[in-house]
XYZ file of C-alpha atoms in Angstrom:
611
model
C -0.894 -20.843 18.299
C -1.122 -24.474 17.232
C -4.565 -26.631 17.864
C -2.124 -28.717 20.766
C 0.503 -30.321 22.195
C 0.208 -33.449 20.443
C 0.384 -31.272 16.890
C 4.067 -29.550 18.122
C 5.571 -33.123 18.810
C 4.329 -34.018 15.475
C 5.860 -31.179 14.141
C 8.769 -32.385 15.383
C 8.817 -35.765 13.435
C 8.894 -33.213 10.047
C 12.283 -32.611 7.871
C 14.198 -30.044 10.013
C 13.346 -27.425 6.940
C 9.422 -28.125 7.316
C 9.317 -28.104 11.049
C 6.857 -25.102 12.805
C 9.376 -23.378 14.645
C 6.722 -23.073 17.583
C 8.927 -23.743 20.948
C 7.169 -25.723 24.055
C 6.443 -23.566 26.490
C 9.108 -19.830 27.234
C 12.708 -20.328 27.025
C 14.375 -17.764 29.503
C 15.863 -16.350 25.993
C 12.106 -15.457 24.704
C 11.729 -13.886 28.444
C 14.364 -11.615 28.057
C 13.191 -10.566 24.402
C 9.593 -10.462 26.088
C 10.689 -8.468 29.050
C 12.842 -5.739 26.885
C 9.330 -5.077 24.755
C 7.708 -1.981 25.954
C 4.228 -3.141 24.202
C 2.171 -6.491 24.551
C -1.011 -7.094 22.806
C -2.704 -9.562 24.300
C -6.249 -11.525 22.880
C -9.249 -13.946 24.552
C -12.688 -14.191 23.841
C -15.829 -13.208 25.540
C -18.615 -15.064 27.245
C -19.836 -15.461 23.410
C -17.040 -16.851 21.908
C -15.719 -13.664 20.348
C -12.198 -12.810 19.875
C -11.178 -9.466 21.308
C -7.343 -7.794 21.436
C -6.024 -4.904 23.469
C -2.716 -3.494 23.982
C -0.921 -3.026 27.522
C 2.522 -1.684 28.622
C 4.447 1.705 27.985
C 7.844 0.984 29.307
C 10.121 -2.098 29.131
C 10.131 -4.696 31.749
C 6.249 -4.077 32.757
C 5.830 -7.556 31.324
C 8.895 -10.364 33.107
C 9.344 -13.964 33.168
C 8.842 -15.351 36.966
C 9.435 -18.646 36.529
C 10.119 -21.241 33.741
C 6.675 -21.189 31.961
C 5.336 -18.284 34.265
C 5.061 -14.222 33.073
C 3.496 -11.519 35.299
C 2.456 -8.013 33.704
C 1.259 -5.148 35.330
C -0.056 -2.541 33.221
C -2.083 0.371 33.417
C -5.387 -0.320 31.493
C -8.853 1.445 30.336
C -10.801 -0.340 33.188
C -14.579 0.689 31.725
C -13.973 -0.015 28.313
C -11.075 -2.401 27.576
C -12.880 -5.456 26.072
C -9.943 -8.343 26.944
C -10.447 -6.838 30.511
C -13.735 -7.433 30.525
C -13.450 -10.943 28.711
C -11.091 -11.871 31.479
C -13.861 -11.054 33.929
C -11.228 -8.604 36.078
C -13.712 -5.759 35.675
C -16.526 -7.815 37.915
C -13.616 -8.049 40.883
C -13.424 -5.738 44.028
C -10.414 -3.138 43.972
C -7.231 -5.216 44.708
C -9.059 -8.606 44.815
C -7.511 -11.919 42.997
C -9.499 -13.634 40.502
C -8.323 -17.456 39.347
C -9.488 -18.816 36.406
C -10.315 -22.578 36.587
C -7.529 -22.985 34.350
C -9.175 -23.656 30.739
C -9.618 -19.637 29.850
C -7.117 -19.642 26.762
C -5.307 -16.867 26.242
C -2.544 -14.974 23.694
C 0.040 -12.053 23.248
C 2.660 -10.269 20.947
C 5.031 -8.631 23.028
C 6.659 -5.927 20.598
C 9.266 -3.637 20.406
C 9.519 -1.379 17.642
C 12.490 0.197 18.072
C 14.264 -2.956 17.548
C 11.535 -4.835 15.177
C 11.540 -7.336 17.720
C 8.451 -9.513 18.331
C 7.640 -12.432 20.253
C 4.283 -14.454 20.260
C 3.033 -16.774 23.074
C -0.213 -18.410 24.018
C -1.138 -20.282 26.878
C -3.764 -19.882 30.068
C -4.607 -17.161 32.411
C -3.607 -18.554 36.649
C -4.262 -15.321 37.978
C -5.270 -11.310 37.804
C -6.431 -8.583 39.748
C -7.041 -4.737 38.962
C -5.979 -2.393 41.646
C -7.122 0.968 41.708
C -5.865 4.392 41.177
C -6.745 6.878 43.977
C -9.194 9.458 42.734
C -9.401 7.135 39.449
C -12.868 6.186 38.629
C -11.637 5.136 34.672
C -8.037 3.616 35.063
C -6.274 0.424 36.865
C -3.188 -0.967 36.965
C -3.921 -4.738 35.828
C -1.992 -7.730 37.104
C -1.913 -10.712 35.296
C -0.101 -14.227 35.881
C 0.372 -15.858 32.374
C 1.286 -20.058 31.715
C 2.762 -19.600 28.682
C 2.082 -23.453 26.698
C 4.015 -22.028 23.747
C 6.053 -19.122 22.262
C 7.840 -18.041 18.951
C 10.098 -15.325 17.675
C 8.934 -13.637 14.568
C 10.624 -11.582 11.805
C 11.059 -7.848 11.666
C 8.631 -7.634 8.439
C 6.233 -4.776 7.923
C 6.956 -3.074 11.348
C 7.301 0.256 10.798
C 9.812 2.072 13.862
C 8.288 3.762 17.021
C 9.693 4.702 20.064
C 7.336 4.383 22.804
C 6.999 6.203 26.205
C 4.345 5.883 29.007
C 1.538 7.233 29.318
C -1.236 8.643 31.835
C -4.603 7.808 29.422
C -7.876 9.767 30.095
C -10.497 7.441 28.755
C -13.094 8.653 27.417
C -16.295 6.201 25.295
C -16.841 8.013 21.732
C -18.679 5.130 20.214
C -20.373 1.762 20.977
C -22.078 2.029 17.385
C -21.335 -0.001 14.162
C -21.652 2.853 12.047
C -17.988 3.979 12.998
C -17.378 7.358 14.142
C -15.319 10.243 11.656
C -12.679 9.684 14.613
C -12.265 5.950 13.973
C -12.615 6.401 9.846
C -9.626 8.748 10.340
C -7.701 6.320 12.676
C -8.100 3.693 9.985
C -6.862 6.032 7.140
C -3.642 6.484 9.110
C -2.577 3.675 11.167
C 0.166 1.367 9.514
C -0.119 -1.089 12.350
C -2.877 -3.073 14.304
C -2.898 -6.155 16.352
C -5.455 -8.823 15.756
C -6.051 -12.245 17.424
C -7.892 -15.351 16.133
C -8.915 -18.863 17.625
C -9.538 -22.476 15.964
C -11.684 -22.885 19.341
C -9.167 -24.928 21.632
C -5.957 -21.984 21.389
C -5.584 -18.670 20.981
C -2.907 -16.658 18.646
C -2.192 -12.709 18.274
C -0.251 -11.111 15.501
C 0.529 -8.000 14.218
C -0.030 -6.246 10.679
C 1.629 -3.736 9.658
C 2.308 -1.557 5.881
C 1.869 1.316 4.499
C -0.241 4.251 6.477
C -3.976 3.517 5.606
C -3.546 -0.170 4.092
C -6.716 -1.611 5.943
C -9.780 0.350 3.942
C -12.830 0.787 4.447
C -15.331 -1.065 1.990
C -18.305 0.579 3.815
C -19.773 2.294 6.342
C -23.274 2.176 6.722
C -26.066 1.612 9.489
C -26.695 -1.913 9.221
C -29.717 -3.281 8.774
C -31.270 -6.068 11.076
C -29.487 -9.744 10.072
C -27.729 -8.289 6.555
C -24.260 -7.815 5.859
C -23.856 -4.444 5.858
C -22.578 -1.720 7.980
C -19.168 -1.537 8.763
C -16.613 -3.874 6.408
C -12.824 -3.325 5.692
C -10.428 -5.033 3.792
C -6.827 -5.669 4.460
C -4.000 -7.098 2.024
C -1.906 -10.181 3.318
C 1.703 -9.939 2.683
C 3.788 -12.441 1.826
C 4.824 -13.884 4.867
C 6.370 -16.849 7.128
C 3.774 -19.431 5.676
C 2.922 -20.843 9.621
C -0.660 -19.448 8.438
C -1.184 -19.367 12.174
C -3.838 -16.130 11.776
C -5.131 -17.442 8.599
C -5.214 -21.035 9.466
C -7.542 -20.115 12.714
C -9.279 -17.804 10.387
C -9.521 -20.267 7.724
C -11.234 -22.855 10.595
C -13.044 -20.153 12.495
C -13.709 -16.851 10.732
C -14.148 -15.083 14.224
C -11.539 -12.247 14.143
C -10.907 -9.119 17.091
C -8.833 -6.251 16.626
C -6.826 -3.233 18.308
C -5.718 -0.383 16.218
C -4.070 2.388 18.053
C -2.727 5.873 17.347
C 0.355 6.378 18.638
C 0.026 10.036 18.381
C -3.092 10.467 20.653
C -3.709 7.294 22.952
C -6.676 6.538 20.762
C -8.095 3.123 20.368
C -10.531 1.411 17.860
C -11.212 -2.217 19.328
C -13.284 -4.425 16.762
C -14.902 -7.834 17.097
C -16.087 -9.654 13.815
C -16.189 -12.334 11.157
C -13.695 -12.678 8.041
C -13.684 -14.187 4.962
C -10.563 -14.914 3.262
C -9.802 -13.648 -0.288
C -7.693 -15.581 -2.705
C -6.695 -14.393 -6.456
C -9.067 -12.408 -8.420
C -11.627 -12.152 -5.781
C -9.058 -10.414 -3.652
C -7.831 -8.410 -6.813
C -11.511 -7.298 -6.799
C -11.496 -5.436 -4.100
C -7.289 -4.398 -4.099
C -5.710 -4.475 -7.169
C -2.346 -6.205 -7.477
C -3.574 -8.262 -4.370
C -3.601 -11.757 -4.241
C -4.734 -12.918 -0.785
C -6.698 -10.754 1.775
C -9.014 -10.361 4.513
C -12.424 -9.058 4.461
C -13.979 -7.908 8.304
C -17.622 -7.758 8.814
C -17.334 -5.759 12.352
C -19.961 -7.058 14.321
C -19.344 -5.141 17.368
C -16.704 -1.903 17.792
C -15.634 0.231 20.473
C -13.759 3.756 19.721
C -12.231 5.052 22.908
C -10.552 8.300 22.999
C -7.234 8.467 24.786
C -7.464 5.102 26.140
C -4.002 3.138 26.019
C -1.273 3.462 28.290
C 1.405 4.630 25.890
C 2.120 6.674 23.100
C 5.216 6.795 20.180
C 7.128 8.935 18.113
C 7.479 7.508 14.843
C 10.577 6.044 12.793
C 11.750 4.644 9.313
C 9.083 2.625 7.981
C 9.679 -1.158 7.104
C 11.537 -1.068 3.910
C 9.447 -4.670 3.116
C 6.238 -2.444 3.206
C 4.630 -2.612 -0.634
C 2.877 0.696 -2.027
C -0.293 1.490 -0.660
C -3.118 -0.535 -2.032
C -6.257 1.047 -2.757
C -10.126 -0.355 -2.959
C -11.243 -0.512 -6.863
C -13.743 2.253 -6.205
C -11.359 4.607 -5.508
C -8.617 3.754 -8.135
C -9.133 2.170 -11.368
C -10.252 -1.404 -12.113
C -7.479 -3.988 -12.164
C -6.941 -6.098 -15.077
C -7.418 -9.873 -14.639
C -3.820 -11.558 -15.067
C -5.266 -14.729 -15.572
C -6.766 -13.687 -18.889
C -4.717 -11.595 -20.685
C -5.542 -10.318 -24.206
C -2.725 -10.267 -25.877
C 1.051 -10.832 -26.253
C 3.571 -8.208 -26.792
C 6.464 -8.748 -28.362
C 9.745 -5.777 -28.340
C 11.281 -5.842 -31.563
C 13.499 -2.161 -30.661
C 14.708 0.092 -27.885
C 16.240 3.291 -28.346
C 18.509 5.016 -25.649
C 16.628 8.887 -25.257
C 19.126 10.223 -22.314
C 20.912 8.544 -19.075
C 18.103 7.380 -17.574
C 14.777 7.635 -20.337
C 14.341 4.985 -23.056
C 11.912 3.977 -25.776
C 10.458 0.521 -26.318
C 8.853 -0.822 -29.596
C 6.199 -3.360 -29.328
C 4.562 -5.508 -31.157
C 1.163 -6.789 -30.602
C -0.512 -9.773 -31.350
C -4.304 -10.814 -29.987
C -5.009 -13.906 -28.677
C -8.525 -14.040 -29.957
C -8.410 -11.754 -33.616
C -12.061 -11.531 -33.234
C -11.680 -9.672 -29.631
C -9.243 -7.279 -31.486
C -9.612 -3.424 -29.573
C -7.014 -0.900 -30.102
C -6.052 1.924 -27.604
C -7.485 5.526 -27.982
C -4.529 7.890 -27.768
C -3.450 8.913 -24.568
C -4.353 5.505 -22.924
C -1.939 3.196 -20.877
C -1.125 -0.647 -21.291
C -1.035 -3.119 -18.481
C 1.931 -5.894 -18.958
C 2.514 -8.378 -16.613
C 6.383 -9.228 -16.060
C 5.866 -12.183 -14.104
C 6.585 -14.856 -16.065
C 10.382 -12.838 -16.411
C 11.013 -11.830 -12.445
C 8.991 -13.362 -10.381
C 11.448 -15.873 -8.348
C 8.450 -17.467 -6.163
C 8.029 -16.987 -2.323
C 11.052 -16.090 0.151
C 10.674 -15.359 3.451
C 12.929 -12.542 3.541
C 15.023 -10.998 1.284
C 16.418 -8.231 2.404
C 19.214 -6.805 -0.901
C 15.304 -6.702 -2.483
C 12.945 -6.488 0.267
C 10.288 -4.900 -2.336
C 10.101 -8.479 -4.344
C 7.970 -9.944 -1.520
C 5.117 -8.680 -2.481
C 6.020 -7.650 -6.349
C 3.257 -9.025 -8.692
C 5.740 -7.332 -11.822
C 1.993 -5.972 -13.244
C 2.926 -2.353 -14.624
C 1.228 -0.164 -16.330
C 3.260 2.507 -19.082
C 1.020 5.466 -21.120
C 1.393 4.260 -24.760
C 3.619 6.719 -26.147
C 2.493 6.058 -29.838
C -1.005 6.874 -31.660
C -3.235 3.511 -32.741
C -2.306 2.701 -36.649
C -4.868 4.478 -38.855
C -4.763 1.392 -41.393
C -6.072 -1.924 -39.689
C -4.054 -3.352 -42.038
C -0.466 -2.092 -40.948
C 1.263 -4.181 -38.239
C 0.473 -3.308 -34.933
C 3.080 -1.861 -32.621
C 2.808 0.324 -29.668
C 5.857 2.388 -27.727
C 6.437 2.739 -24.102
C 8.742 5.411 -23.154
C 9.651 5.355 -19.594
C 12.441 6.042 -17.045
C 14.693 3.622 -15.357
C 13.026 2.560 -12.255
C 12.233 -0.562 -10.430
C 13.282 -4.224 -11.440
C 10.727 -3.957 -14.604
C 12.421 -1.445 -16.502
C 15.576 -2.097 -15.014
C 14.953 -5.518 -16.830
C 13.884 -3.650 -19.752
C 16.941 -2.073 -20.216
C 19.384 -5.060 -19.451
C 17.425 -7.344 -22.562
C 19.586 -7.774 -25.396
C 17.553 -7.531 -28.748
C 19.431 -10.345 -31.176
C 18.415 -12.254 -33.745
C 19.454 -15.293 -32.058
C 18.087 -14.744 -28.776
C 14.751 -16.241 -27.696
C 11.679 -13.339 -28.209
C 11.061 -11.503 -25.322
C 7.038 -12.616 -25.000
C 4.749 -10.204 -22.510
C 1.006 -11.496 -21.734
C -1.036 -7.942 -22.164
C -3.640 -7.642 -19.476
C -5.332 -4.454 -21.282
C -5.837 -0.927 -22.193
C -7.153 1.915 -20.018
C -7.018 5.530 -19.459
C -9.261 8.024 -18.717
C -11.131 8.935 -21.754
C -11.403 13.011 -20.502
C -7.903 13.247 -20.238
C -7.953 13.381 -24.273
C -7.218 16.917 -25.522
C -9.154 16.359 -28.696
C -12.973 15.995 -28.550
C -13.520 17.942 -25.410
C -14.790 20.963 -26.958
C -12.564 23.857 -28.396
C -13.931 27.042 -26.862
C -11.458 26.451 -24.582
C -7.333 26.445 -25.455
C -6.095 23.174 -23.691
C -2.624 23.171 -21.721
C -0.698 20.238 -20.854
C 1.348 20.466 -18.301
C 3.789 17.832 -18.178
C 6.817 17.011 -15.583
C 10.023 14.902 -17.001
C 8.206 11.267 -18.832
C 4.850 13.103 -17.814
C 4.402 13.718 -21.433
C 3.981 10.415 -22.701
C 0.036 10.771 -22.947
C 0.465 13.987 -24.709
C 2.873 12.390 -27.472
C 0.351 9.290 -27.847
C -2.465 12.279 -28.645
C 0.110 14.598 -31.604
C -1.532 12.915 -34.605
C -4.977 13.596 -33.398
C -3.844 17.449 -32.089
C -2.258 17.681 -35.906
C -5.032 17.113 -37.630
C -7.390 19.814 -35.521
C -7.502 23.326 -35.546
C -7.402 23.480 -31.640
C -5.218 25.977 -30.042
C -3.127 23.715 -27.501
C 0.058 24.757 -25.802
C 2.377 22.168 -24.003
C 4.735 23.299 -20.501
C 7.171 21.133 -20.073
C 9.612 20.605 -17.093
C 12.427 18.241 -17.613
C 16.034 18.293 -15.977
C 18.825 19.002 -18.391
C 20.573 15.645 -18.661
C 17.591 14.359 -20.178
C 17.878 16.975 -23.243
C 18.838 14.179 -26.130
C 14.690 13.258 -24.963
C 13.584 16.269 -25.473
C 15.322 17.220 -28.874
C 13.901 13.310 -29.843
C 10.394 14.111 -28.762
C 10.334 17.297 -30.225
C 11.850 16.721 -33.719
C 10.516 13.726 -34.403
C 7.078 14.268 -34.095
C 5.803 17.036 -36.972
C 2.017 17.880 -35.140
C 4.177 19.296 -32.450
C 5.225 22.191 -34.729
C 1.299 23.431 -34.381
C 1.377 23.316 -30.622
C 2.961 26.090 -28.762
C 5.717 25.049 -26.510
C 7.671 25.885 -23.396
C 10.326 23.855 -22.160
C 11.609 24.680 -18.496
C 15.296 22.880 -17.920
C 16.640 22.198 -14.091
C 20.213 21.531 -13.642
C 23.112 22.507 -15.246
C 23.635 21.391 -18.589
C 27.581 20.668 -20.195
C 29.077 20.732 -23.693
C 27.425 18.435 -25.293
C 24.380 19.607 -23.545
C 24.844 23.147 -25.053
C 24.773 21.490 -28.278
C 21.622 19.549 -27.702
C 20.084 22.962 -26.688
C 20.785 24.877 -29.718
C 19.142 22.332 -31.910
C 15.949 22.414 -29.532
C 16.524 26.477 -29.785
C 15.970 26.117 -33.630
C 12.993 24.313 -33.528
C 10.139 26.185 -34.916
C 7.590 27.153 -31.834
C 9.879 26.115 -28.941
C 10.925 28.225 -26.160
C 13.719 27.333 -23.671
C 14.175 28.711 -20.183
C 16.828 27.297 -18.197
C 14.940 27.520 -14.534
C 12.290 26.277 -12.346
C 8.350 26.204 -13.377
C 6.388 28.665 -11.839
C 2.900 29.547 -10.938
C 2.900 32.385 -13.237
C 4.361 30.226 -16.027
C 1.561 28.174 -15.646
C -1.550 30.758 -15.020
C -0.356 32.778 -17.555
C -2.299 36.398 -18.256
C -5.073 36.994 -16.053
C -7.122 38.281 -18.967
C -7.523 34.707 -20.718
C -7.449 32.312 -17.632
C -11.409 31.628 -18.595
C -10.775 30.485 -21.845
C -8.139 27.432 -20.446
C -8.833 23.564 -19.879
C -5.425 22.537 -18.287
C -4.218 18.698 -19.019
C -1.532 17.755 -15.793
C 0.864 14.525 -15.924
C 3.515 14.667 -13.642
C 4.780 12.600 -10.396
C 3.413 13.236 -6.984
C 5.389 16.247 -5.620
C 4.854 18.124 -8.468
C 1.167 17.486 -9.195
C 0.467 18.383 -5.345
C 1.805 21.648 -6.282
C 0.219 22.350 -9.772
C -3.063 21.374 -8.196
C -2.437 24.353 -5.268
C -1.015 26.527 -8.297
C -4.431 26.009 -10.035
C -7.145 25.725 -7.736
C -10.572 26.965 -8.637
C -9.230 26.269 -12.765
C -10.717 23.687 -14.719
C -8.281 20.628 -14.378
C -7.972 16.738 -15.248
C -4.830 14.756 -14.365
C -3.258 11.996 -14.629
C -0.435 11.161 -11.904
C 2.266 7.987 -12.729
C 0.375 6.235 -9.852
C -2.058 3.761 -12.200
């Protein structure tokens, strides 16, 4: 884990805070934790220098300390295909025979339980290891492996996501040798929210774990690769915020030789991986995973996808609750803004309370460079960044606000509010959004006073779809937008240009009751929604003062008020005019997922609160 000896007693001449925490050797307490792990993934290279990983064990204690420095495993293993077995040179022995190692064949492991979150790390040198056979077993072994552990380290429960993990009998079976990666292994990859990877700076070893979100390593491409070039197989991972040992990236950093086991618990499956990195920093990471400021690109330069090939397989648990949302590549979200150059500053100048939980914000907005001046199109979104406000720096855990790890404060909020039509009249924008997250809870806490310092937001940019706009795509066909709760904010930033058409547009709107004082708002304050048809579907029950709110919505020319759920025929309509409909959907995940089954085969665009 560190380059040597001579670096640890160094270490030890730091400050106690700036000490690595890297321990000599295996205390009988990092045995125990070791021993009580039902998984160890364990890394070397190969005769060509290349880093490999694999993953032994199945049931606790398979892995025990022997003596002070000394631990044995025995584990069954994948004796044809597992690539640390055959780095080790175990496959080349006779059934039962001993192999020693002259001593200088590095080696490292992760022993992990993640039940408990537990996790140890270790590196040292192979002394022994055998593979003794299975009768009527041509494809499995049980390994044996004597381990001098030079150093070891406890590690944090961070982004390990709870499995509980039983033995099992594997099957091997070779899918794929190939660099163009199999469907099976693509599918692997869009799943697994953990893999184990190990690293060298050429004199030690170290292997780690990452874990997050299912699907967070993605796939940049997938091609055959062409003699010598670059291409072929590349993914892309996001580092978290973390310990700052930079023991992974550190080798990385000094030798961009990576190897990696991903497994699926579910099946036995394994997709090993041998290849070279580069590391990612600020906007060139943001390139490729927006709202990322450090990752690691993979070139796989060799990859093996073995079906039912590890020893074990695990139910799964909670997942880490320091896991950030999932991060997806640039080409299959939209582009991120650059927060290093933002383009203007927003100022709020008002807030209005709309119900319990929904409030307005007034902005106004200044460019930084008049001559670089661009308004939004209605129906677009802004992109703020918060950081200068929240963002407390690193911490190594925090677990009242385990989300702030990782929390760039970037957001993104539908503008609410049509462009001026006079370039000369002041420009201000509204956001109206729901309580949710530090960013609006911040939002709501700031006190708007005269005497209080300007609350000052860098504005990264506009964006927005530019066919989710109501007006301009044709009229043949009547447009309905179907909106759930703040899910019609693009459809109020698009009333002045509806207003002034002769479009036939009808809005469905599902909302829960408490948030009635929003609706009345929305509804009475804006007059082009008196020429747009309108159905209002209220959850919940609804008290006095609710019952007033609803007989001023009742009186409002155009609307019509059902107090129950949405439903498919609510949103179909007659079958007799289903050809002549374009249908607009904003709404949060659960209920787009089931508008989208409600209207398959319709003509649809959408826009989800997922920027």
């Amino acid at each position: 884990m560190k380059a040597s000896e001579q670096s640890i007693r160094c270490s030890r001449c730091l400050p106690r805070a700036e000490r690595i925490p890297t321990n000599v050797g295996l205390s009988w307490s990092h045995g125990d934790r070791v021993s009580a792990s039902p998984l160890v993934a364990i890394g070397t290279v190969d005769e060509q220098g290349r880093p490999w990983t694999s993953i032994w064990g199945g049931e606790r204690n398979f892995a025990r300390q022997i003596s002070h420095d000394k631990l044995a495993m025995a584990s069954l293993v994948d004796k044809c295909h597992d690539p640390v077995v055959k780095s080790l040179g175990l496959d080349r022995l006779a059934d039962g025979e001993v192999g020693q190692t002259s001593g200088d064949k590095a080696i490292s492991a992760l022993s992990i339980d993640l039940e408990s979150r537990d996790r140890v790390k270790l590196a040292g040198k192979v002394v022994v290891g055998a593979l003794v056979g299975r009768p009527n077993d041509e494809a499995v072994s049980q390994v044996q492996l004597a381990f001098q552990v030079e150093e070891s380290l406890g590690n944090c429960p961070k982004y390990l996501n709870k499995k509980v993990i039983w033995a099992h009998l594997p099957s091997p079976q070779l899918v794929s040798s190939s660099l163009l990666l199999p469907e099976e292994a693509i599918s692997l990859l869009a799943k697994a929210d953990l893999f184990f990877l190990s690293s060298t700076n050429g004199q030690t070893m170290d292997t780690n774990h990452r874990g997050g979100p299912p699907g967070f390593m993605r796939v940049i491409s997938n091609t055959d690769p062409s003699p010598g070039g670059d291409n072929g197989a590349v993914l892309i991972y996001p580092e978290y915020s973390g310990n700052r040992l930079y023991q992974t990236l550190g080798n990385l950093h000094t030798n961009p030789l990576i190897g990696l086991a991903i497994p699926d618990f579910d099946t036995s499956d394994v997709l090993y991986l041998t290849g070279t990195t580069e590391l990612l920093v600020g906007d060139t990471a943001a390139a490729y995973l927006p709202h990322t400021k450090l990752a690691v690109k993979i070139t796989v330069r060799s990859a093996i996808f073995v079906k039912d090939g590890l020893p074990f397989r695990g139910t799964p648990g909670e997942f880490s609750p320091y896991n950030p949302p999932l991060r997806k590549l640039t080409t299959e979200a939209p582009a991120p803004l650059s927060a290093s150059k933002p383009a203007a500053t927003a100022t709020l100048v008002d807030k209005t309370s709309l119900s319990p939980t929904i409030s307005r914000f007034t902005f106004s907005l200044a460019f930084n460079n008049p001559k670089e001046k661009r308004l939004w199109n209605p129906g677009q979104h802004i992109t703020l960044d918060f950081g200068g406000e929240l963002d407390n720096g690193w911490a190594h855990m925090k677990n009242s606000d385990p989300q702030s790890l990782n929390d760039d404060y970037v957001r993104t909020f539908t503008i609410s509010n049509s462009p001026p039509s006079n370039a000369e009249q002041e420009i201000k924008f509204e956001i109206t959004a729901r309580k949710h997250g530090p960013v609006t809870g911040f939002l709501w806490g700031y006190h708007i006073s005269p005497r209080a310092a300007r609350l000052e937001i860098p504005v990264l940019g506009f964006g927005g779809e530019e066919n989710f706009r109501l007006i301009g795509t044709g009229k043949e066909k009547k447009k309905v937008f179907v909106a759930g709760g703040v899910g019609i904010t693009p459809f109020l930033g698009q009333v002045r240009e509806i207003a002034a058409t002769d479009h036939e547009v009808e809005l469905i709107w599902s909302l829960r009751a408490d948030d009635l004082p929003f609706a009345r708002d929305v509804l009475g304050r804006n007059e082009g929604i008196k020429q747009v048809k309108v159905r209002l579907f209220l959850t919940g029950g609804c008290g006095e003062s609710g019952k007033a709110e609803m007989a001023k919505i009742k009186g409002l020319e155009g609307v019509k008020v059902e107090m129950r759920r949405l439903t498919k025929k609510d949103v179909q309509g007659d079958w007799f005019d289903k050809e002549r409909k374009k249908y607009f959907l904003c709404a949060g995940v659960g209920m787009m997922k089931v508008l989208r089954g409600w209207l398959e085969g319709e003509e649809v665009v959408s826009e989800s609160f997922e920027y």
